[in-house]
Amino acid sequence: GAVVSQHPSRVICKSGTSVKIECRSLDFQATTMFWYRQFPKKSLMLMATSNEGSKATYEQGVEKDKFLINHASLTLSTLTVTSAHPEDSSFYICSARLTKGQGAEGNIQYFGAGTRLSVL
Amino acid sequence: DAKTTQPNSMESNEEEPVHLPCNHSTISGTDYIHWYRQLPSQGPEYVIHGLTSNVNNRMASLAIAEDRKSSTLILHRATLRDAAVYYCILRDVRMRLGNEKLTFGTGTRLTIIP
C-alpha cells in the first residue's frame, strides 16, 4: 500500500512559538491531503482539506490564521501551528488519497503516523 | 454523511475470530462502507471497504447485510497486534474530488486477551 510520512513524530515547544508539521506521500501523488486533530481518548476530528495549488478548506471552528496549511506540491503538505498555546497540545494526523486515475484505490486514504505536539 | 453505530468496546481471546458489528440504517445506495483501525499512538490504517458484496483481503473480511443496513468486520484469527480502535465509516462514492473527507465516529476499542 501507499506510504505517508509525517514529521516530526513528536515536538515539545514553548508557548508562543510556531511549529511546522510535514506530511509527505512517498510513493504516490496526492492532489488532496487532510489534516486531523485528536485529543486523548477522543476520535479524530477533521481540521482542513488541503488541495495542491489552492487554498485549504477549513472545517467550521478551525482558525485558518492559526493553523496555516500549504500544499505546494503533489507530495507535500505542511501544517503550521502559529503562536502555539497549551490548549493546542494534541495529536495531529495527516492523510492523503491517490490522485484520480490511480485505480480503485482512490477511495482509500493513507495516514501518517501522527505528530504529538506538547506546548509548555 | 450517513451515521454509523458501533459498540464502544469489545474483548476477544487471542487466536480466535472476532466479529465487529456496525449499524448504518440510513445508508444510501451510493455509500461505500469503509473500515479503518487505529493502533495506540498511531495514525489510522485502512482495513477494508465494500459496497454490496462481501469482501476479503489479507487483513480481514467484510460481511454486508443484504439490506446494507449493517455490516460486520471479521478478523479470522485475532492476535495481540490487532488490539486497536476500529472505525466503520460511510463514504459517498459521488463525493466531489477534493472533498472526500472521512468522518470518524467513536469506533470500537478491541482488546485482545492473551
PDB file of C-alpha atoms in Angstrom:
ATOM      1  CA  GLY A   1       0.000   0.000   0.000  1.00  0.00           C
ATOM      2  CA  ALA A   2       0.883   3.655  -0.318  1.00  0.00           C
ATOM      3  CA  VAL A   3       3.020   5.292   2.362  1.00  0.00           C
ATOM      4  CA  VAL A   4       2.513   8.654   4.018  1.00  0.00           C
ATOM      5  CA  SER A   5       5.377  10.024   6.061  1.00  0.00           C
ATOM      6  CA  GLN A   6       4.744  12.588   8.779  1.00  0.00           C
ATOM      7  CA  HIS A   7       7.473  14.557  10.516  1.00  0.00           C
ATOM      8  CA  PRO A   8       8.249  15.194  13.294  1.00  0.00           C
ATOM      9  CA  SER A   9       6.669  12.411  15.304  1.00  0.00           C
ATOM     10  CA  ARG A  10       6.864  14.411  18.479  1.00  0.00           C
ATOM     11  CA  VAL A  11       7.547  18.032  19.291  1.00  0.00           C
ATOM     12  CA  ILE A  12       7.702  19.941  22.534  1.00  0.00           C
ATOM     13  CA  CYS A  13       7.720  23.703  22.324  1.00  0.00           C
ATOM     14  CA  LYS A  14       7.286  26.777  24.433  1.00  0.00           C
ATOM     15  CA  SER A  15       4.073  28.744  24.397  1.00  0.00           C
ATOM     16  CA  GLY A  16       4.077  31.409  21.695  1.00  0.00           C
ATOM     17  CA  THR A  17       6.315  29.604  19.231  1.00  0.00           C
ATOM     18  CA  SER A  18       5.263  28.232  15.863  1.00  0.00           C
ATOM     19  CA  VAL A  19       5.544  24.603  14.878  1.00  0.00           C
ATOM     20  CA  LYS A  20       5.590  23.170  11.370  1.00  0.00           C
ATOM     21  CA  ILE A  21       4.481  19.613  10.634  1.00  0.00           C
ATOM     22  CA  GLU A  22       5.230  17.985   7.294  1.00  0.00           C
ATOM     23  CA  CYS A  23       3.191  15.344   5.525  1.00  0.00           C
ATOM     24  CA  ARG A  24       4.678  13.581   2.516  1.00  0.00           C
ATOM     25  CA  SER A  25       3.275  10.964   0.191  1.00  0.00           C
ATOM     26  CA  LEU A  26       6.331   8.819  -0.502  1.00  0.00           C
ATOM     27  CA  ASP A  27       5.388   6.669  -3.468  1.00  0.00           C
ATOM     28  CA  PHE A  28       2.332   8.317  -4.935  1.00  0.00           C
ATOM     29  CA  GLN A  29       0.980  11.698  -5.874  1.00  0.00           C
ATOM     30  CA  ALA A  30      -1.698  13.223  -3.686  1.00  0.00           C
ATOM     31  CA  THR A  31      -3.867  16.002  -5.033  1.00  0.00           C
ATOM     32  CA  THR A  32      -5.689  16.143  -1.739  1.00  0.00           C
ATOM     33  CA  MET A  33      -4.406  15.761   1.787  1.00  0.00           C
ATOM     34  CA  PHE A  34      -6.327  16.005   5.033  1.00  0.00           C
ATOM     35  CA  TRP A  35      -5.312  17.234   8.468  1.00  0.00           C
ATOM     36  CA  TYR A  36      -6.905  15.831  11.613  1.00  0.00           C
ATOM     37  CA  ARG A  37      -6.537  16.517  15.310  1.00  0.00           C
ATOM     38  CA  GLN A  38      -7.137  14.013  18.066  1.00  0.00           C
ATOM     39  CA  PHE A  39      -7.359  14.714  21.773  1.00  0.00           C
ATOM     40  CA  PRO A  40      -6.702  11.935  24.328  1.00  0.00           C
ATOM     41  CA  LYS A  41      -9.291   9.179  24.220  1.00  0.00           C
ATOM     42  CA  LYS A  42     -11.288  11.056  21.588  1.00  0.00           C
ATOM     43  CA  SER A  43     -11.908  10.401  17.936  1.00  0.00           C
ATOM     44  CA  LEU A  44     -10.200  12.129  15.041  1.00  0.00           C
ATOM     45  CA  MET A  45     -11.615  15.496  14.083  1.00  0.00           C
ATOM     46  CA  LEU A  46     -11.003  16.835  10.600  1.00  0.00           C
ATOM     47  CA  MET A  47      -9.381  20.260  10.671  1.00  0.00           C
ATOM     48  CA  ALA A  48      -8.934  21.032   6.999  1.00  0.00           C
ATOM     49  CA  THR A  49      -8.698  19.676   3.492  1.00  0.00           C
ATOM     50  CA  SER A  50      -5.550  20.617   1.636  1.00  0.00           C
ATOM     51  CA  ASN A  51      -5.613  20.799  -2.141  1.00  0.00           C
ATOM     52  CA  GLU A  52      -2.447  21.109  -4.186  1.00  0.00           C
ATOM     53  CA  GLY A  53      -2.070  24.555  -5.689  1.00  0.00           C
ATOM     54  CA  SER A  54      -5.071  26.110  -3.991  1.00  0.00           C
ATOM     55  CA  LYS A  55      -6.211  27.327  -0.604  1.00  0.00           C
ATOM     56  CA  ALA A  56      -7.125  24.813   2.040  1.00  0.00           C
ATOM     57  CA  THR A  57     -10.722  24.306   3.084  1.00  0.00           C
ATOM     58  CA  TYR A  58     -11.131  24.568   6.834  1.00  0.00           C
ATOM     59  CA  GLU A  59     -13.802  22.913   8.934  1.00  0.00           C
ATOM     60  CA  GLN A  60     -16.118  25.039  10.976  1.00  0.00           C
ATOM     61  CA  GLY A  61     -14.483  26.314  14.140  1.00  0.00           C
ATOM     62  CA  VAL A  62     -10.895  25.853  12.938  1.00  0.00           C
ATOM     63  CA  GLU A  63      -8.969  29.129  12.736  1.00  0.00           C
ATOM     64  CA  LYS A  64      -7.220  29.338   9.395  1.00  0.00           C
ATOM     65  CA  ASP A  65      -4.839  32.040  10.606  1.00  0.00           C
ATOM     66  CA  LYS A  66      -3.744  29.831  13.474  1.00  0.00           C
ATOM     67  CA  PHE A  67      -3.382  26.614  11.522  1.00  0.00           C
ATOM     68  CA  LEU A  68      -1.637  27.511   8.282  1.00  0.00           C
ATOM     69  CA  ILE A  69      -1.723  24.871   5.583  1.00  0.00           C
ATOM     70  CA  ASN A  70       0.454  24.846   2.495  1.00  0.00           C
ATOM     71  CA  HIS A  71       0.196  22.183  -0.207  1.00  0.00           C
ATOM     72  CA  ALA A  72       2.871  23.297  -2.621  1.00  0.00           C
ATOM     73  CA  SER A  73       3.428  20.035  -4.448  1.00  0.00           C
ATOM     74  CA  LEU A  74       1.694  16.743  -5.165  1.00  0.00           C
ATOM     75  CA  THR A  75       3.746  15.035  -2.474  1.00  0.00           C
ATOM     76  CA  LEU A  76       3.976  17.553   0.347  1.00  0.00           C
ATOM     77  CA  SER A  77       1.557  19.381   2.613  1.00  0.00           C
ATOM     78  CA  THR A  78       2.562  21.295   5.719  1.00  0.00           C
ATOM     79  CA  LEU A  79       0.594  22.383   8.768  1.00  0.00           C
ATOM     80  CA  THR A  80       1.989  25.252  10.810  1.00  0.00           C
ATOM     81  CA  VAL A  81       0.567  25.846  14.252  1.00  0.00           C
ATOM     82  CA  THR A  82       1.244  29.533  14.811  1.00  0.00           C
ATOM     83  CA  SER A  83       1.790  31.002  18.264  1.00  0.00           C
ATOM     84  CA  ALA A  84       1.079  27.683  19.902  1.00  0.00           C
ATOM     85  CA  HIS A  85      -0.520  27.598  23.339  1.00  0.00           C
ATOM     86  CA  PRO A  86      -1.022  24.718  25.779  1.00  0.00           C
ATOM     87  CA  GLU A  87      -4.584  24.170  24.535  1.00  0.00           C
ATOM     88  CA  ASP A  88      -3.112  23.353  21.094  1.00  0.00           C
ATOM     89  CA  SER A  89      -1.381  20.331  22.578  1.00  0.00           C
ATOM     90  CA  SER A  90      -2.795  17.377  20.688  1.00  0.00           C
ATOM     91  CA  PHE A  91      -2.085  14.532  18.276  1.00  0.00           C
ATOM     92  CA  TYR A  92      -2.061  15.854  14.706  1.00  0.00           C
ATOM     93  CA  ILE A  93      -2.505  13.383  11.864  1.00  0.00           C
ATOM     94  CA  CYS A  94      -2.405  13.848   8.113  1.00  0.00           C
ATOM     95  CA  SER A  95      -3.782  11.643   5.397  1.00  0.00           C
ATOM     96  CA  ALA A  96      -3.651  11.529   1.619  1.00  0.00           C
ATOM     97  CA  ARG A  97      -5.617   9.879  -1.129  1.00  0.00           C
ATOM     98  CA  LEU A  98      -4.381   8.779  -4.509  1.00  0.00           C
ATOM     99  CA  THR A  99      -4.896  11.212  -7.325  1.00  0.00           C
ATOM    100  CA  LYS A 100      -7.772  10.325  -9.587  1.00  0.00           C
ATOM    101  CA  GLY A 101      -6.748   7.831 -12.216  1.00  0.00           C
ATOM    102  CA  GLN A 102      -4.631   5.711  -9.938  1.00  0.00           C
ATOM    103  CA  GLY A 103      -7.219   2.992  -9.789  1.00  0.00           C
ATOM    104  CA  ALA A 104      -9.906   1.903  -7.377  1.00  0.00           C
ATOM    105  CA  GLU A 105      -7.558   2.593  -4.506  1.00  0.00           C
ATOM    106  CA  GLY A 106      -8.531   6.217  -4.942  1.00  0.00           C
ATOM    107  CA  ASN A 107     -11.265   5.501  -2.448  1.00  0.00           C
ATOM    108  CA  ILE A 108      -8.712   4.810   0.261  1.00  0.00           C
ATOM    109  CA  GLN A 109      -6.965   7.315   2.492  1.00  0.00           C
ATOM    110  CA  TYR A 110      -3.478   6.661   3.763  1.00  0.00           C
ATOM    111  CA  PHE A 111      -2.498   8.136   7.084  1.00  0.00           C
ATOM    112  CA  GLY A 112       0.735   9.360   8.566  1.00  0.00           C
ATOM    113  CA  ALA A 113       1.899   8.091  11.932  1.00  0.00           C
ATOM    114  CA  GLY A 114       0.903  11.354  13.599  1.00  0.00           C
ATOM    115  CA  THR A 115       2.687  14.175  15.410  1.00  0.00           C
ATOM    116  CA  ARG A 116       2.271  14.597  19.131  1.00  0.00           C
ATOM    117  CA  LEU A 117       2.521  18.276  19.983  1.00  0.00           C
ATOM    118  CA  SER A 118       3.113  19.347  23.556  1.00  0.00           C
ATOM    119  CA  VAL A 119       3.087  23.079  24.266  1.00  0.00           C
ATOM    120  CA  LEU A 120       4.565  24.095  27.602  1.00  0.00           C
TER     121      LEU A 120
ATOM    122  CA  ASP B   1     -22.587  11.686   5.924  1.00  0.00           C
ATOM    123  CA  ALA B   2     -24.859   8.851   6.987  1.00  0.00           C
ATOM    124  CA  LYS B   3     -24.230   7.855  10.585  1.00  0.00           C
ATOM    125  CA  THR B   4     -22.816   4.581  11.870  1.00  0.00           C
ATOM    126  CA  THR B   5     -23.264   2.974  15.271  1.00  0.00           C
ATOM    127  CA  GLN B   6     -20.681   0.687  16.845  1.00  0.00           C
ATOM    128  CA  PRO B   7     -20.242  -0.814  20.309  1.00  0.00           C
ATOM    129  CA  ASN B   8     -17.814   1.196  22.408  1.00  0.00           C
ATOM    130  CA  SER B   9     -15.671  -1.769  23.262  1.00  0.00           C
ATOM    131  CA  MET B  10     -15.220  -5.480  22.705  1.00  0.00           C
ATOM    132  CA  GLU B  11     -12.920  -8.157  24.007  1.00  0.00           C
ATOM    133  CA  SER B  12     -11.705 -11.290  22.304  1.00  0.00           C
ATOM    134  CA  ASN B  13      -9.317 -14.071  23.080  1.00  0.00           C
ATOM    135  CA  GLU B  14      -6.117 -14.351  21.144  1.00  0.00           C
ATOM    136  CA  GLU B  15      -6.207 -16.688  18.137  1.00  0.00           C
ATOM    137  CA  GLU B  16      -9.998 -16.649  17.999  1.00  0.00           C
ATOM    138  CA  PRO B  17     -12.172 -14.964  15.368  1.00  0.00           C
ATOM    139  CA  VAL B  18     -13.569 -11.516  16.094  1.00  0.00           C
ATOM    140  CA  HIS B  19     -16.776 -10.102  14.689  1.00  0.00           C
ATOM    141  CA  LEU B  20     -17.058  -6.334  14.925  1.00  0.00           C
ATOM    142  CA  PRO B  21     -20.562  -5.055  14.134  1.00  0.00           C
ATOM    143  CA  CYS B  22     -21.600  -1.755  12.598  1.00  0.00           C
ATOM    144  CA  ASN B  23     -25.114  -0.446  12.096  1.00  0.00           C
ATOM    145  CA  HIS B  24     -25.837   2.059   9.357  1.00  0.00           C
ATOM    146  CA  SER B  25     -29.587   2.067   8.946  1.00  0.00           C
ATOM    147  CA  THR B  26     -29.641   5.348   6.983  1.00  0.00           C
ATOM    148  CA  ILE B  27     -27.104   4.233   4.390  1.00  0.00           C
ATOM    149  CA  SER B  28     -27.771   5.422   0.851  1.00  0.00           C
ATOM    150  CA  GLY B  29     -27.286   3.483  -2.343  1.00  0.00           C
ATOM    151  CA  THR B  30     -24.077   5.342  -3.163  1.00  0.00           C
ATOM    152  CA  ASP B  31     -22.396   4.888   0.229  1.00  0.00           C
ATOM    153  CA  TYR B  32     -19.357   2.658   0.461  1.00  0.00           C
ATOM    154  CA  ILE B  33     -18.685   1.014   3.823  1.00  0.00           C
ATOM    155  CA  HIS B  34     -15.104   1.603   4.939  1.00  0.00           C
ATOM    156  CA  TRP B  35     -13.262   0.198   7.916  1.00  0.00           C
ATOM    157  CA  TYR B  36     -10.139   1.739   9.388  1.00  0.00           C
ATOM    158  CA  ARG B  37      -8.306   0.883  12.573  1.00  0.00           C
ATOM    159  CA  GLN B  38      -6.042   2.909  14.813  1.00  0.00           C
ATOM    160  CA  LEU B  39      -3.371   1.233  16.852  1.00  0.00           C
ATOM    161  CA  PRO B  40      -2.234   3.013  20.026  1.00  0.00           C
ATOM    162  CA  SER B  41      -0.319   6.227  19.292  1.00  0.00           C
ATOM    163  CA  GLN B  42      -0.526   5.678  15.536  1.00  0.00           C
ATOM    164  CA  GLY B  43      -2.457   7.159  12.653  1.00  0.00           C
ATOM    165  CA  PRO B  44      -5.413   5.175  11.333  1.00  0.00           C
ATOM    166  CA  GLU B  45      -4.837   2.324   8.921  1.00  0.00           C
ATOM    167  CA  TYR B  46      -7.137   1.243   6.113  1.00  0.00           C
ATOM    168  CA  VAL B  47      -8.575  -2.232   6.643  1.00  0.00           C
ATOM    169  CA  ILE B  48     -11.204  -2.934   4.024  1.00  0.00           C
ATOM    170  CA  HIS B  49     -14.158  -1.459   2.163  1.00  0.00           C
ATOM    171  CA  GLY B  50     -17.151  -2.662   0.196  1.00  0.00           C
ATOM    172  CA  LEU B  51     -20.416  -1.637  -1.403  1.00  0.00           C
ATOM    173  CA  THR B  52     -22.804  -4.596  -1.582  1.00  0.00           C
ATOM    174  CA  SER B  53     -20.923  -7.867  -1.815  1.00  0.00           C
ATOM    175  CA  ASN B  54     -18.833  -9.431   0.916  1.00  0.00           C
ATOM    176  CA  VAL B  55     -15.156  -8.644   0.597  1.00  0.00           C
ATOM    177  CA  ASN B  56     -11.992 -10.426   1.655  1.00  0.00           C
ATOM    178  CA  ASN B  57      -8.405  -9.256   1.862  1.00  0.00           C
ATOM    179  CA  ARG B  58      -5.293 -10.318   3.714  1.00  0.00           C
ATOM    180  CA  MET B  59      -6.272  -8.360   6.810  1.00  0.00           C
ATOM    181  CA  ALA B  60      -9.954  -9.132   7.249  1.00  0.00           C
ATOM    182  CA  SER B  61     -13.318  -9.939   5.744  1.00  0.00           C
ATOM    183  CA  LEU B  62     -16.292  -7.630   5.429  1.00  0.00           C
ATOM    184  CA  ALA B  63     -19.753  -9.123   5.569  1.00  0.00           C
ATOM    185  CA  ILE B  64     -22.503  -6.775   4.388  1.00  0.00           C
ATOM    186  CA  ALA B  65     -26.148  -7.443   5.182  1.00  0.00           C
ATOM    187  CA  GLU B  66     -28.465  -7.905   2.260  1.00  0.00           C
ATOM    188  CA  ASP B  67     -30.331  -4.676   3.059  1.00  0.00           C
ATOM    189  CA  ARG B  68     -26.963  -2.946   3.657  1.00  0.00           C
ATOM    190  CA  LYS B  69     -28.167  -1.525   6.961  1.00  0.00           C
ATOM    191  CA  SER B  70     -25.440  -3.299   8.856  1.00  0.00           C
ATOM    192  CA  SER B  71     -22.039  -4.842   8.296  1.00  0.00           C
ATOM    193  CA  THR B  72     -19.538  -6.914  10.215  1.00  0.00           C
ATOM    194  CA  LEU B  73     -15.780  -6.763  10.112  1.00  0.00           C
ATOM    195  CA  ILE B  74     -14.317 -10.200  10.679  1.00  0.00           C
ATOM    196  CA  LEU B  75     -10.808 -10.804  11.920  1.00  0.00           C
ATOM    197  CA  HIS B  76     -10.338 -14.506  11.365  1.00  0.00           C
ATOM    198  CA  ARG B  77      -7.685 -15.123  13.975  1.00  0.00           C
ATOM    199  CA  ALA B  78      -7.013 -12.262  16.337  1.00  0.00           C
ATOM    200  CA  THR B  79      -3.505 -11.535  17.515  1.00  0.00           C
ATOM    201  CA  LEU B  80      -2.303  -9.119  20.160  1.00  0.00           C
ATOM    202  CA  ARG B  81      -1.314  -6.750  17.367  1.00  0.00           C
ATOM    203  CA  ASP B  82      -4.966  -6.431  16.390  1.00  0.00           C
ATOM    204  CA  ALA B  83      -5.735  -4.511  19.570  1.00  0.00           C
ATOM    205  CA  ALA B  84      -6.918  -1.152  18.259  1.00  0.00           C
ATOM    206  CA  VAL B  85      -9.873   1.141  17.800  1.00  0.00           C
ATOM    207  CA  TYR B  86     -11.872   0.064  14.758  1.00  0.00           C
ATOM    208  CA  TYR B  87     -13.861   2.662  12.850  1.00  0.00           C
ATOM    209  CA  CYS B  88     -16.740   1.954  10.492  1.00  0.00           C
ATOM    210  CA  ILE B  89     -17.234   4.882   8.098  1.00  0.00           C
ATOM    211  CA  LEU B  90     -19.595   5.516   5.215  1.00  0.00           C
ATOM    212  CA  ARG B  91     -18.315   7.359   2.173  1.00  0.00           C
ATOM    213  CA  ASP B  92     -20.498   8.555  -0.662  1.00  0.00           C
ATOM    214  CA  VAL B  93     -18.988   7.477  -3.968  1.00  0.00           C
ATOM    215  CA  ARG B  94     -20.346  10.651  -5.516  1.00  0.00           C
ATOM    216  CA  MET B  95     -18.206  12.869  -3.310  1.00  0.00           C
ATOM    217  CA  ARG B  96     -16.676  15.613  -5.347  1.00  0.00           C
ATOM    218  CA  LEU B  97     -12.950  15.291  -5.832  1.00  0.00           C
ATOM    219  CA  GLY B  98     -11.147  17.225  -3.139  1.00  0.00           C
ATOM    220  CA  ASN B  99     -13.984  16.765  -0.687  1.00  0.00           C
ATOM    221  CA  GLU B 100     -13.665  13.093   0.139  1.00  0.00           C
ATOM    222  CA  LYS B 101     -13.244  13.625   3.826  1.00  0.00           C
ATOM    223  CA  LEU B 102     -13.703  10.817   6.322  1.00  0.00           C
ATOM    224  CA  THR B 103     -15.900  11.453   9.336  1.00  0.00           C
ATOM    225  CA  PHE B 104     -14.727   9.364  12.262  1.00  0.00           C
ATOM    226  CA  GLY B 105     -17.125   8.263  14.970  1.00  0.00           C
ATOM    227  CA  THR B 106     -16.023   6.872  18.317  1.00  0.00           C
ATOM    228  CA  GLY B 107     -15.315   3.401  16.953  1.00  0.00           C
ATOM    229  CA  THR B 108     -14.968   0.120  18.834  1.00  0.00           C
ATOM    230  CA  ARG B 109     -11.994  -0.380  21.110  1.00  0.00           C
ATOM    231  CA  LEU B 110     -10.938  -4.003  20.667  1.00  0.00           C
ATOM    232  CA  THR B 111      -8.999  -5.637  23.450  1.00  0.00           C
ATOM    233  CA  ILE B 112      -7.276  -8.950  22.790  1.00  0.00           C
ATOM    234  CA  ILE B 113      -6.856 -11.235  25.779  1.00  0.00           C
ATOM    235  CA  PRO B 114      -3.704 -13.392  25.685  1.00  0.00           C
TER     236      PRO B 114
END
